[in-house]
CSV table of C-alpha atoms and ligand atoms in Angstrom, one decimal:
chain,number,residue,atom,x,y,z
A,1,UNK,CA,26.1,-0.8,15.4
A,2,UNK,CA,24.7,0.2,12.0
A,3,UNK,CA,21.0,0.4,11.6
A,4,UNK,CA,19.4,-1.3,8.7
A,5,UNK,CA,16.1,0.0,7.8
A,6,UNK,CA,14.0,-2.6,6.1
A,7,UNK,CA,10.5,-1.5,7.1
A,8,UNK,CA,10.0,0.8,3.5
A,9,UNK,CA,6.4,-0.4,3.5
A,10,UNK,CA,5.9,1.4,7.1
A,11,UNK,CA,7.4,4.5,5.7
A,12,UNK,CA,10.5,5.7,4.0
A,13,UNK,CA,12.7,8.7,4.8
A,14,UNK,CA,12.0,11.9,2.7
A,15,UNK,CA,14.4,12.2,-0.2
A,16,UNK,CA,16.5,15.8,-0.5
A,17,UNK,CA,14.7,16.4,-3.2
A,18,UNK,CA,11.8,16.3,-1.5
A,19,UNK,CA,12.9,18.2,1.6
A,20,UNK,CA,14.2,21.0,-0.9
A,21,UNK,CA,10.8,21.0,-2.7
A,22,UNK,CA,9.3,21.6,0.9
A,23,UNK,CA,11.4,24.7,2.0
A,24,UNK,CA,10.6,27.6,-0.1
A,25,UNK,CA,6.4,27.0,0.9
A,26,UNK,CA,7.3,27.3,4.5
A,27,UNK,CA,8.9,30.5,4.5
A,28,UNK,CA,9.4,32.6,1.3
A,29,UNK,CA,5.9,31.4,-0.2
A,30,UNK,CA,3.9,31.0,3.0
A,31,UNK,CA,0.7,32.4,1.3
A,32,UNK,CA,-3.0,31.0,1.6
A,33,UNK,CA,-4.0,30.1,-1.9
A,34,UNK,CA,-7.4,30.9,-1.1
A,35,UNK,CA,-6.0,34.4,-0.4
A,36,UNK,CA,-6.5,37.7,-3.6
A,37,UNK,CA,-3.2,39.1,-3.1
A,38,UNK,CA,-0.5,38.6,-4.2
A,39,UNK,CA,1.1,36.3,-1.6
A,40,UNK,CA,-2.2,34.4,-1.8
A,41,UNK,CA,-1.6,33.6,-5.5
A,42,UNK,CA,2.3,33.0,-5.9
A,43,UNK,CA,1.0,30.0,-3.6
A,44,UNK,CA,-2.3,29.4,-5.8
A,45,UNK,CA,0.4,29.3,-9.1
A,46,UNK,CA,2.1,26.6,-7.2
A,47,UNK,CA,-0.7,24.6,-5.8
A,48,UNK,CA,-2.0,24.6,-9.3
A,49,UNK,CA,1.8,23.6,-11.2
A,50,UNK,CA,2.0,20.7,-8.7
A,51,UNK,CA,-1.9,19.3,-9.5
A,52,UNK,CA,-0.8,19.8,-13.3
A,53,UNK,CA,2.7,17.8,-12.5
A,54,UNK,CA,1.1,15.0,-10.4
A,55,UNK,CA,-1.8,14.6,-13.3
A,56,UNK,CA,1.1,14.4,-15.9
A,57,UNK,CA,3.0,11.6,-14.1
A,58,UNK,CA,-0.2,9.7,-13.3
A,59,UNK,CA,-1.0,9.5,-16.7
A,60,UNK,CA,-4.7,11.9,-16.2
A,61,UNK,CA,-6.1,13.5,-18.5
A,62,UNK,CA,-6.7,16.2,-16.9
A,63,UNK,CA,-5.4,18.2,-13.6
A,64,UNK,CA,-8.5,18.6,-12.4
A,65,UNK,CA,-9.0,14.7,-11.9
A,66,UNK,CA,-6.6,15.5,-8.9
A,67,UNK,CA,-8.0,16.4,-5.4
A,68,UNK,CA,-5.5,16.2,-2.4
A,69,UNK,CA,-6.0,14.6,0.7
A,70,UNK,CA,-4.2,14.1,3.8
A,71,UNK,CA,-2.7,10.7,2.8
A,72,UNK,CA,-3.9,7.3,1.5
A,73,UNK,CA,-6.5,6.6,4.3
A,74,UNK,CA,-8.1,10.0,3.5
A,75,UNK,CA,-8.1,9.0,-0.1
A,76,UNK,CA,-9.7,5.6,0.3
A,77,UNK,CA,-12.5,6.5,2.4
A,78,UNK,CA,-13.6,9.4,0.3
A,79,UNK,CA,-13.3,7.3,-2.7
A,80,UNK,CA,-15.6,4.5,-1.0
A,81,UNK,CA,-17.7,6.4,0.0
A,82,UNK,CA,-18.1,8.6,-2.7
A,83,UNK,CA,-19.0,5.8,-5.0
A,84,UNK,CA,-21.3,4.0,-2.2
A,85,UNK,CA,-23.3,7.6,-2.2
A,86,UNK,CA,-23.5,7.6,-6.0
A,87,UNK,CA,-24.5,3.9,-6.1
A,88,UNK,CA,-27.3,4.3,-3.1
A,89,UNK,CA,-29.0,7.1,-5.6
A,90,UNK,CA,-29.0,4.0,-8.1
A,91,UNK,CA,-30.2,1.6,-6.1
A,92,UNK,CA,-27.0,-0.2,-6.5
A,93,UNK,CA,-25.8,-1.4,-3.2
A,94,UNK,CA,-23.0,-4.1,-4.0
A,95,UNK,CA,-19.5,-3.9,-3.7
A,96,UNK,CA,-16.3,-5.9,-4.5
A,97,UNK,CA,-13.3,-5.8,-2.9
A,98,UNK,CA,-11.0,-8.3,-1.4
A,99,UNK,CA,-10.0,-10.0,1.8
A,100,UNK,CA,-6.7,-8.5,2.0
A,101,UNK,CA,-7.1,-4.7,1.9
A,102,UNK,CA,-5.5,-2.5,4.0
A,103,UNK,CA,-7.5,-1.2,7.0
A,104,UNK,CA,-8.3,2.0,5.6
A,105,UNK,CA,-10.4,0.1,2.6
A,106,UNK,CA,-12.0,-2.8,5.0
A,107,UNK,CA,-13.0,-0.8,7.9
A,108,UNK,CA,-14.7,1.7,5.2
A,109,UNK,CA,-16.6,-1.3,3.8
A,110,UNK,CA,-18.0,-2.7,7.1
A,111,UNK,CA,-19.4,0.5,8.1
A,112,UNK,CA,-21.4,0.6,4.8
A,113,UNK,CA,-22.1,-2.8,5.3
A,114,UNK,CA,-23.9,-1.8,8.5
A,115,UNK,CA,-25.5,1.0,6.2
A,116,UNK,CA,-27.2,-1.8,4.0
A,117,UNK,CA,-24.8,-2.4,1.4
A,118,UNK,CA,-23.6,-6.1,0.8
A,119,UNK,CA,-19.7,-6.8,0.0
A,120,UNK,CA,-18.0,-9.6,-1.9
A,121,UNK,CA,-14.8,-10.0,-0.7
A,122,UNK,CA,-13.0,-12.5,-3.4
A,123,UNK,CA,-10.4,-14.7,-2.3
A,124,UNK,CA,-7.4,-14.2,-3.4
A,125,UNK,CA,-6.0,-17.7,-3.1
A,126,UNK,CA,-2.3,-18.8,-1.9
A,127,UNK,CA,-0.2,-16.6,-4.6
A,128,UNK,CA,-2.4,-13.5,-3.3
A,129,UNK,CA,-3.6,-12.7,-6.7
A,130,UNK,CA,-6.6,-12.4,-7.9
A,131,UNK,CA,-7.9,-12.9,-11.3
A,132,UNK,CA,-10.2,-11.4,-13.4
A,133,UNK,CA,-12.8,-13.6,-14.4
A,134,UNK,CA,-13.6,-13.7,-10.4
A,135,UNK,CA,-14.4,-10.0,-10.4
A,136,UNK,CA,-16.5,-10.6,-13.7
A,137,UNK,CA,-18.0,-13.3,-12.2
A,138,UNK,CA,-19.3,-11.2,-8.8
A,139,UNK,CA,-20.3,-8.1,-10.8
A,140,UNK,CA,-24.2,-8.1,-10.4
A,141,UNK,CA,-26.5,-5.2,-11.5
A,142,UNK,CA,-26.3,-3.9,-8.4
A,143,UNK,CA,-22.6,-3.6,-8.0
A,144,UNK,CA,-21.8,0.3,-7.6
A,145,UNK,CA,-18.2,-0.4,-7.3
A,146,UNK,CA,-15.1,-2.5,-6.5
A,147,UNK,CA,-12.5,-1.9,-4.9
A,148,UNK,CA,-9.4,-3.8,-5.3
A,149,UNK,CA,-5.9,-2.9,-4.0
A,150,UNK,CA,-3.0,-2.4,-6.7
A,151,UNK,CA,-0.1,-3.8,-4.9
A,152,UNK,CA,-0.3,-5.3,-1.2
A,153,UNK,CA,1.2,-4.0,1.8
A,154,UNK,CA,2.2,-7.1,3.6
A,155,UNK,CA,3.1,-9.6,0.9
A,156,UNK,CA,4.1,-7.0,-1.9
A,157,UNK,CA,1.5,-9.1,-4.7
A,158,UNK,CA,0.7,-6.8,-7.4
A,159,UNK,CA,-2.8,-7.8,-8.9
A,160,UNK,CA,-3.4,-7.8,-12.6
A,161,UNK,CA,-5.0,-3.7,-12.2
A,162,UNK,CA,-5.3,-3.3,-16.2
A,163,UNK,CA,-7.5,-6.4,-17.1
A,164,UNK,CA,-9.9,-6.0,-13.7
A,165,UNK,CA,-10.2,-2.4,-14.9
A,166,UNK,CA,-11.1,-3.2,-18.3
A,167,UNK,CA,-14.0,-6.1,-16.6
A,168,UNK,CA,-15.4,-2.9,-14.7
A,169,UNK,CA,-15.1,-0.5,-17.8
A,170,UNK,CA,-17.0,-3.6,-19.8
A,171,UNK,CA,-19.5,-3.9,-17.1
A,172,UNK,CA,-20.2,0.0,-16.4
A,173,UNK,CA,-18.9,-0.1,-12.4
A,174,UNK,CA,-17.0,1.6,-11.0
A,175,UNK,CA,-13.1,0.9,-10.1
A,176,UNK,CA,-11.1,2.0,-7.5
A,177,UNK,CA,-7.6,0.9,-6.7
A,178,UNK,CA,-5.2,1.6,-3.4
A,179,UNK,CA,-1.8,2.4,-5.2
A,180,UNK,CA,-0.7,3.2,-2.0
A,181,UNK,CA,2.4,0.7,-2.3
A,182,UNK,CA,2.7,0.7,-6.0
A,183,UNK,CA,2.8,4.5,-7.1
A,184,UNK,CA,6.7,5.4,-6.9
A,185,UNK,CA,7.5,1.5,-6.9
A,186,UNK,CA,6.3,0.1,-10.2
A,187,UNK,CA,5.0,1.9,-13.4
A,188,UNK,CA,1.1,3.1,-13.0
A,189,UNK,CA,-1.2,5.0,-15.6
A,190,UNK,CA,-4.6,5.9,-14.6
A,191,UNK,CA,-5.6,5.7,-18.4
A,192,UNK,CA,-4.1,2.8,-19.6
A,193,UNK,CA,-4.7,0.7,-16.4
A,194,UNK,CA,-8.4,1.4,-16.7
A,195,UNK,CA,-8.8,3.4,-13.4
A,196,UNK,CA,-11.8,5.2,-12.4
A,197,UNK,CA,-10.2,6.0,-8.9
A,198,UNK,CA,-7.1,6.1,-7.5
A,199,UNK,CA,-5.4,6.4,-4.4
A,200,UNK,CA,-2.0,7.1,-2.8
A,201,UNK,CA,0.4,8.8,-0.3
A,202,UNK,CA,3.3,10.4,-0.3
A,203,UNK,CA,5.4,9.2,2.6
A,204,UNK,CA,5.6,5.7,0.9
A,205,UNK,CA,7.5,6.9,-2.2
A,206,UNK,CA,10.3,9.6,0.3
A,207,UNK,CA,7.9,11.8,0.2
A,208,UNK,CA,6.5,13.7,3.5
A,209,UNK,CA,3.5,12.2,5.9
A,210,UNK,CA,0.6,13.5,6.0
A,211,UNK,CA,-0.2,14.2,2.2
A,212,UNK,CA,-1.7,12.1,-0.5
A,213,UNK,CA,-4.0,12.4,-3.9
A,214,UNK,CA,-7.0,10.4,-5.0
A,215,UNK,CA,-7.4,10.6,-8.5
A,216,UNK,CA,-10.6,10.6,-9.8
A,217,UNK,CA,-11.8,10.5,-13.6
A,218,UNK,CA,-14.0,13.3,-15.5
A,219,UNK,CA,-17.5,12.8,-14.4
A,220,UNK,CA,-16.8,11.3,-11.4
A,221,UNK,CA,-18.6,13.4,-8.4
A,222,UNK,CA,-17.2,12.9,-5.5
A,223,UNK,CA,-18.5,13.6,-1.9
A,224,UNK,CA,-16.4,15.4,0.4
A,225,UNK,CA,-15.5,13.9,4.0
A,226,UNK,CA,-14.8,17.1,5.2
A,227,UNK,CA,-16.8,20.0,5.5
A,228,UNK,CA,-15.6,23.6,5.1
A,229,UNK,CA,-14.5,26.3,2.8
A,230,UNK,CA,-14.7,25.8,-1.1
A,231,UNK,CA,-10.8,24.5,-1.2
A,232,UNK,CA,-10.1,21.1,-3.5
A,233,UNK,CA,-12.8,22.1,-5.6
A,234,UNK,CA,-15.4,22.4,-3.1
A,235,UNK,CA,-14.7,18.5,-2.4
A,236,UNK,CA,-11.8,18.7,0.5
A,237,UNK,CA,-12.3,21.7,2.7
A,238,UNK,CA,-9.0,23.1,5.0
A,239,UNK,CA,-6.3,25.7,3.8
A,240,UNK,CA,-4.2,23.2,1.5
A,241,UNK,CA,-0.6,21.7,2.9
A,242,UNK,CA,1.2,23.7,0.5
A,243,UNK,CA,4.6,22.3,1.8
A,244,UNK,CA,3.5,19.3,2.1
A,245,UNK,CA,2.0,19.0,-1.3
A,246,UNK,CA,5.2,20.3,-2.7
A,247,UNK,CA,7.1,18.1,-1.1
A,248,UNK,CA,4.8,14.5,-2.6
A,249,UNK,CA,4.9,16.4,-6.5
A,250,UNK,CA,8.9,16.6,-6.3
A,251,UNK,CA,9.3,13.0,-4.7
A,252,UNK,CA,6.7,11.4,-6.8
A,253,UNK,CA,8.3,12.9,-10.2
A,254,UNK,CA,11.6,11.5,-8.4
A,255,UNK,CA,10.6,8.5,-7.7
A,256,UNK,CA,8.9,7.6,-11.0
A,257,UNK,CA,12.1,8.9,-13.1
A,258,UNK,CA,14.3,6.7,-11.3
A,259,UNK,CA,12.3,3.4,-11.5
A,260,UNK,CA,13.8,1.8,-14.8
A,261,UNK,CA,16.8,2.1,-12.6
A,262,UNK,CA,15.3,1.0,-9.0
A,263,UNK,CA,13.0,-1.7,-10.4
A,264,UNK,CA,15.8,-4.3,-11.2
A,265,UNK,CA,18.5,-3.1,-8.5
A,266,UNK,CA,15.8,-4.2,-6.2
A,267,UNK,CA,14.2,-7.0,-7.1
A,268,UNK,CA,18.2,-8.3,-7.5
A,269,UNK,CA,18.6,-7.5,-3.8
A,270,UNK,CA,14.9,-8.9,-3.2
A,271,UNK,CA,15.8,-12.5,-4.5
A,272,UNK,CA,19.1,-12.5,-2.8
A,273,UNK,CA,17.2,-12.0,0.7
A,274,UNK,CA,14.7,-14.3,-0.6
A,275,UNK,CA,16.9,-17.2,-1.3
A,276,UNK,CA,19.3,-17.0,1.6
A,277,UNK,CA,15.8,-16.9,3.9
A,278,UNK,CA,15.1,-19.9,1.9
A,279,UNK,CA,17.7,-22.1,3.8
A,280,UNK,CA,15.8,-21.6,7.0
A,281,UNK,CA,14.3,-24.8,7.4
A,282,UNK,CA,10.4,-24.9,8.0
A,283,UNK,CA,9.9,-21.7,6.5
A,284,UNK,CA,8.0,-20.0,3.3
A,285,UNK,CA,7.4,-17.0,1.3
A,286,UNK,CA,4.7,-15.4,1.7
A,287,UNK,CA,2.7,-14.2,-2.3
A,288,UNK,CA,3.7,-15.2,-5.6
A,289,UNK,CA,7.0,-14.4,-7.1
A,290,UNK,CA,6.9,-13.2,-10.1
A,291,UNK,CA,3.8,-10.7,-9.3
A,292,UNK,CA,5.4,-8.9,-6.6
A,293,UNK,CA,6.8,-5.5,-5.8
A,294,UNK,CA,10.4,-5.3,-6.3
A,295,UNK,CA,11.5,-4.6,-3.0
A,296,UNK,CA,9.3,-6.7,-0.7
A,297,UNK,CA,10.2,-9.5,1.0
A,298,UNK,CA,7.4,-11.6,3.6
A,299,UNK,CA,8.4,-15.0,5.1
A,300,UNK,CA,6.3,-17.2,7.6
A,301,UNK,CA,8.4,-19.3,9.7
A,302,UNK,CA,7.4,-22.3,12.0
A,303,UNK,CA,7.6,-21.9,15.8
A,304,UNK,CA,8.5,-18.4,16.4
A,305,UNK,CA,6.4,-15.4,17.1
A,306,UNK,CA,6.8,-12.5,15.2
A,307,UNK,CA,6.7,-10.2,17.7
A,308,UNK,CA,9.8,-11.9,19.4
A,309,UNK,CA,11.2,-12.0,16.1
A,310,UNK,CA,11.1,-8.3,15.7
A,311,UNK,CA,12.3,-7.2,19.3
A,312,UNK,CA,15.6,-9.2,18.6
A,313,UNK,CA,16.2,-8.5,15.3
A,314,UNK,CA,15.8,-4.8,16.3
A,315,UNK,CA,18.8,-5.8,18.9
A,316,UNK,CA,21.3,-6.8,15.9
A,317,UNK,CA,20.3,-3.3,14.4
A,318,UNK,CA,17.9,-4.8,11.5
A,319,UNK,CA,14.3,-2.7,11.7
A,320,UNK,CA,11.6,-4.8,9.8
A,321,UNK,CA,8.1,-5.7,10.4
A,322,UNK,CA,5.7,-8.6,11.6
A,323,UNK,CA,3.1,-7.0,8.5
A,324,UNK,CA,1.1,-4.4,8.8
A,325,UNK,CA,2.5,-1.9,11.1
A,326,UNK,CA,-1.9,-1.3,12.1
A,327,UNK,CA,-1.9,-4.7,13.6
A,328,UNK,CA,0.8,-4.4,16.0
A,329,UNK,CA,-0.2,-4.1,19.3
A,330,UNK,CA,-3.1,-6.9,19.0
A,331,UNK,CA,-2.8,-10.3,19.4
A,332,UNK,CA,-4.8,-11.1,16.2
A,333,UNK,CA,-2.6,-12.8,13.1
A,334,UNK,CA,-2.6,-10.4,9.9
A,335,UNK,CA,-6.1,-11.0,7.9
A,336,UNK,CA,-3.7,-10.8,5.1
A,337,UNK,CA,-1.8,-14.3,5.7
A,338,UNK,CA,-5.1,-15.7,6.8
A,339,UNK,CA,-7.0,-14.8,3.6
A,340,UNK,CA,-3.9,-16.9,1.7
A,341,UNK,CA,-4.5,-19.5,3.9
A,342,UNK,CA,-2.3,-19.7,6.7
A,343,UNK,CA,-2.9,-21.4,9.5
A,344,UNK,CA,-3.2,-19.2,12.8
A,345,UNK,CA,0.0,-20.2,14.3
A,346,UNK,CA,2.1,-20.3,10.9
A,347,UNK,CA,0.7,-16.4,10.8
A,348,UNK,CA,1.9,-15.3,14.2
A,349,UNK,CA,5.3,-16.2,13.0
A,350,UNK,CA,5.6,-13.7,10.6
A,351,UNK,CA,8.3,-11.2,8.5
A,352,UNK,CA,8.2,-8.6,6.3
A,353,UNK,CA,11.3,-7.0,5.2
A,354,UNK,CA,11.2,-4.0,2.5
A,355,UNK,CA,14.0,-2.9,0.8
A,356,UNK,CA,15.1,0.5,-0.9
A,357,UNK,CA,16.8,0.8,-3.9
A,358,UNK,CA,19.1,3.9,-2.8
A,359,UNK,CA,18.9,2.8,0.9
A,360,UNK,CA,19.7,-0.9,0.9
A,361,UNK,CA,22.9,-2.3,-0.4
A,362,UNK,CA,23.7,-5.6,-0.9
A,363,UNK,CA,25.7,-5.9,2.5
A,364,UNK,CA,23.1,-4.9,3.8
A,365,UNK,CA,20.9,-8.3,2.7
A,366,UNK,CA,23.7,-10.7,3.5
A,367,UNK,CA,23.6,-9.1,6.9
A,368,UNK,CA,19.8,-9.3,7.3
A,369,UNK,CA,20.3,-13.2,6.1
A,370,UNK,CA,22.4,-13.5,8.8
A,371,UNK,CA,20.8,-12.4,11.3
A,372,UNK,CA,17.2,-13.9,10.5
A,373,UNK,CA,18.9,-17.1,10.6
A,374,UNK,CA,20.7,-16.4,14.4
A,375,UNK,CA,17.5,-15.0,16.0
A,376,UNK,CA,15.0,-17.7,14.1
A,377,UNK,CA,17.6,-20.8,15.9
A,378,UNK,CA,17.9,-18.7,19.1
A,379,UNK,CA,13.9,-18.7,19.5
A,380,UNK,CA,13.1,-22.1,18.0
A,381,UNK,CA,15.7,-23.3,20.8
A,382,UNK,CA,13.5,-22.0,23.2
A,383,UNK,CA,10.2,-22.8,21.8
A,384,UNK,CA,8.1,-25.4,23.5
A,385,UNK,CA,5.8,-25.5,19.6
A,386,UNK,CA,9.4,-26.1,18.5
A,387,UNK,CA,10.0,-28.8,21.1
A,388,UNK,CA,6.9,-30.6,19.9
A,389,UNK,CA,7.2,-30.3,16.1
A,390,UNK,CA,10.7,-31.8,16.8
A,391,UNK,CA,9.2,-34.9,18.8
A,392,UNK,CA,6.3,-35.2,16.6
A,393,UNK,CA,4.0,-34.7,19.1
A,394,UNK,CA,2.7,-31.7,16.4
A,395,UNK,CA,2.9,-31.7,12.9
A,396,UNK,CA,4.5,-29.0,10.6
A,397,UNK,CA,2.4,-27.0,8.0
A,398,UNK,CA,5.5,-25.9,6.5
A,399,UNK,CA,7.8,-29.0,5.2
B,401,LIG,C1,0.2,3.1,4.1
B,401,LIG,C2,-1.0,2.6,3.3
B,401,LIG,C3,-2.2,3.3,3.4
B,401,LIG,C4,-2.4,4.5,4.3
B,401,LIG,O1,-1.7,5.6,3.9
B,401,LIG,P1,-1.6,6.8,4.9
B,401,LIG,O2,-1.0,7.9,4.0
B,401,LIG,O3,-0.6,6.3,5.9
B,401,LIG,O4,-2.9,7.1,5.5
B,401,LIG,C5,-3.3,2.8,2.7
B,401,LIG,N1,-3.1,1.7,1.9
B,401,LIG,C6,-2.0,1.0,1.8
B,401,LIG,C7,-1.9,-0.1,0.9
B,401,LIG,C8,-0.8,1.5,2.5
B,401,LIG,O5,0.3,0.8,2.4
């Protein structure tokens, strides 16, 4: 039996490129940058070509707007919190965000909410989008920042980044974005998408775990997380992952070069899966359409468990994913399909399938189809919710 890997979201397998990128820094070029000599600088020259590339590709102005970090949580707290500390000096102690963020953005914002700051959280209504004129209308002149994800994890919307940057620009606060999912997906330019701050990981784009950037523009002064030697700028102490850092530089450029390609191969292969899920009775897509990463794919169906779902899909060789891979192991739905408004027991039955445009072919769908379809039948048949949509003794939330 074939594996298919449709869990891209979770992570994606490093690219050759990347790997190749890797090999020289952990062996021939093994040298401290922090180090005088000469092995200490042939690894400086590279640390400081690959902040230069990543700016470039970003769209920064300058390389120096580049700090790395040890992935996309890393990035997101320091980025919170380095705002929230600039804001407190202010007295500005309100921050937007939404109800959907990823973990490493919400759990950031309710431990400064038990420091005293207040948060908005907008809704970001069924499509999971949200708009504009919301952000303007929750910036008050106490709002130090807001945070607002670029693309989401789960259900793959992509929110509209440049015009809630420009709202922030208008309104002198602050703007950060997680770009964790959409860097090496869709096109992103700190400068013409109005970023202030930026962050993302390299392990989402074939890149290797572990390493990640946050951008952040001229002027902005960040605080570090942690404390140490005088590395990053003084802003991100520990001896840099050279090999590591190497590796993200090669796979982003990569990445980003092949996405006039990669963009319509797999949103093709996206709306395929989505409209042979489709047939399923009693079952939805997840997020708007149109605004929506090209290879993501995030269905609720009626009666099932996810967690079922995934253990037998796994069986027919198809690896996918109830959401995010952080809430596995609790009982709790996603807080991304409840902030769009499903119901409990329409979340638990969840699906997220993401796609790769070198790694997923379009056999490859029709045999995820396929197999949705047998294991969604085989579990509804044993479903005692099922039984009693069937009878009418419940009703469904999903015609
Ligand atoms: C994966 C992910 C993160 C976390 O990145 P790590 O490098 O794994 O820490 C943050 N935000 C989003 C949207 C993600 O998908």
């Amino acid at each position: 039996m074939t594996t298919i890997y449709a869990d891209n979201a979770a992570t994606t397998r490093m690219s050759q490129t990347a790997i190749q990128a890797m090999l020289p820094y952990m062996d021939k070029i093994y040298g401290n940058p922090s180090s005088l000599h000469s092995v200490g600088q042939a690894a400086m020259e590279a640390l400081t070509d690959a902040r230069t590339r990543v700016a470039k590709v970003l769209g920064a102005a300058n390389a120096r707007e580049i700090t790395f970090t040890s992935g996309g949580s890393e990035a997101d707290n320091q980025a919170i919190r380095s705002a929230a500390i600039l804001g407190k000096r202010k007295n500005k102690t309100h921050i937007i965000s939404t109800a959907f963020e990823h973990h490493a953005v919400l759990h950031t914002l309710k431990k400064l909410e038990k420091e005293g700051f207040t948060v908005t959280y907008l809704d970001v209504h069924e499509n999971g989008l949200v708009t504009p004129e919301q952000v303007e209308a929750a910036i008050t002149p106490e709002t130090c920042l807001v945070t607002i994800m670029y693309a989401n994890n789960e259900i793959g919307t992509i929110q509209p980044i440049r015009e809630i940057g420009a709202v922030c620009r208008k309104a002198g606060v602050l703007f950060h974005t997680d770009a964790v999912q959409a860097v090496g997906h869709i096109p992103v330019n700190v400068q013409e998408d109005n970023i202030d701050m930026l962050s993302l990981s390299a392990h989402k784009f074939h890149g290797p775990k572990g390493v990640g950037v946050l951008y952040a523009k001229k002027g902005i002064i960040l605080s570090n997380l942690i404390e140490g030697g005088a590395q990053e700028r003084g802003k991100r102490a520990g001896t840099e992952n050279l090999p590591g850092i190497m590796g993200m530089t090669a796979a982003l450029e990569e990445a980003v070069a092949e996405l006039p390609q990669a963009m319509p191969k797999l949103s093709a292969l996206r709306d395929r899966l989505i409209a042979g899920l489709q047939e399923i009775p009693h079952g939805a897509v997840n997020g708007d359409l149109t605004h929506r990463l090209p290879g993501n794919v995030s269905f609720c169906f009626e009666g099932i468990e996810g967690e079922s779902l995934l253990l037998l899909l796994d069986d027919k060789g198809v690896c996918a994913s109830s959401g995010s891979a952080c809430t596995s192991g609790s009982l709790d739905p996603s807080h991304v399909l409840l902030a769009i408004g499903r119901p409990h027991e329409v979340a638990h039955g969840s699906l997220r399938l993401t796609l790769d445009a070198k790694e997923t072919t379009q056999a490859d769908v029709d045999a995820i189809i396929a197999a949705v379809k047998d294991v969604v039948e085989q579990l509804r048949a044993m479903s005692p919710v099922w039984r009693d949509l069937m009878a009418g003794k419940r009703q469904f939330v999903i015609d």
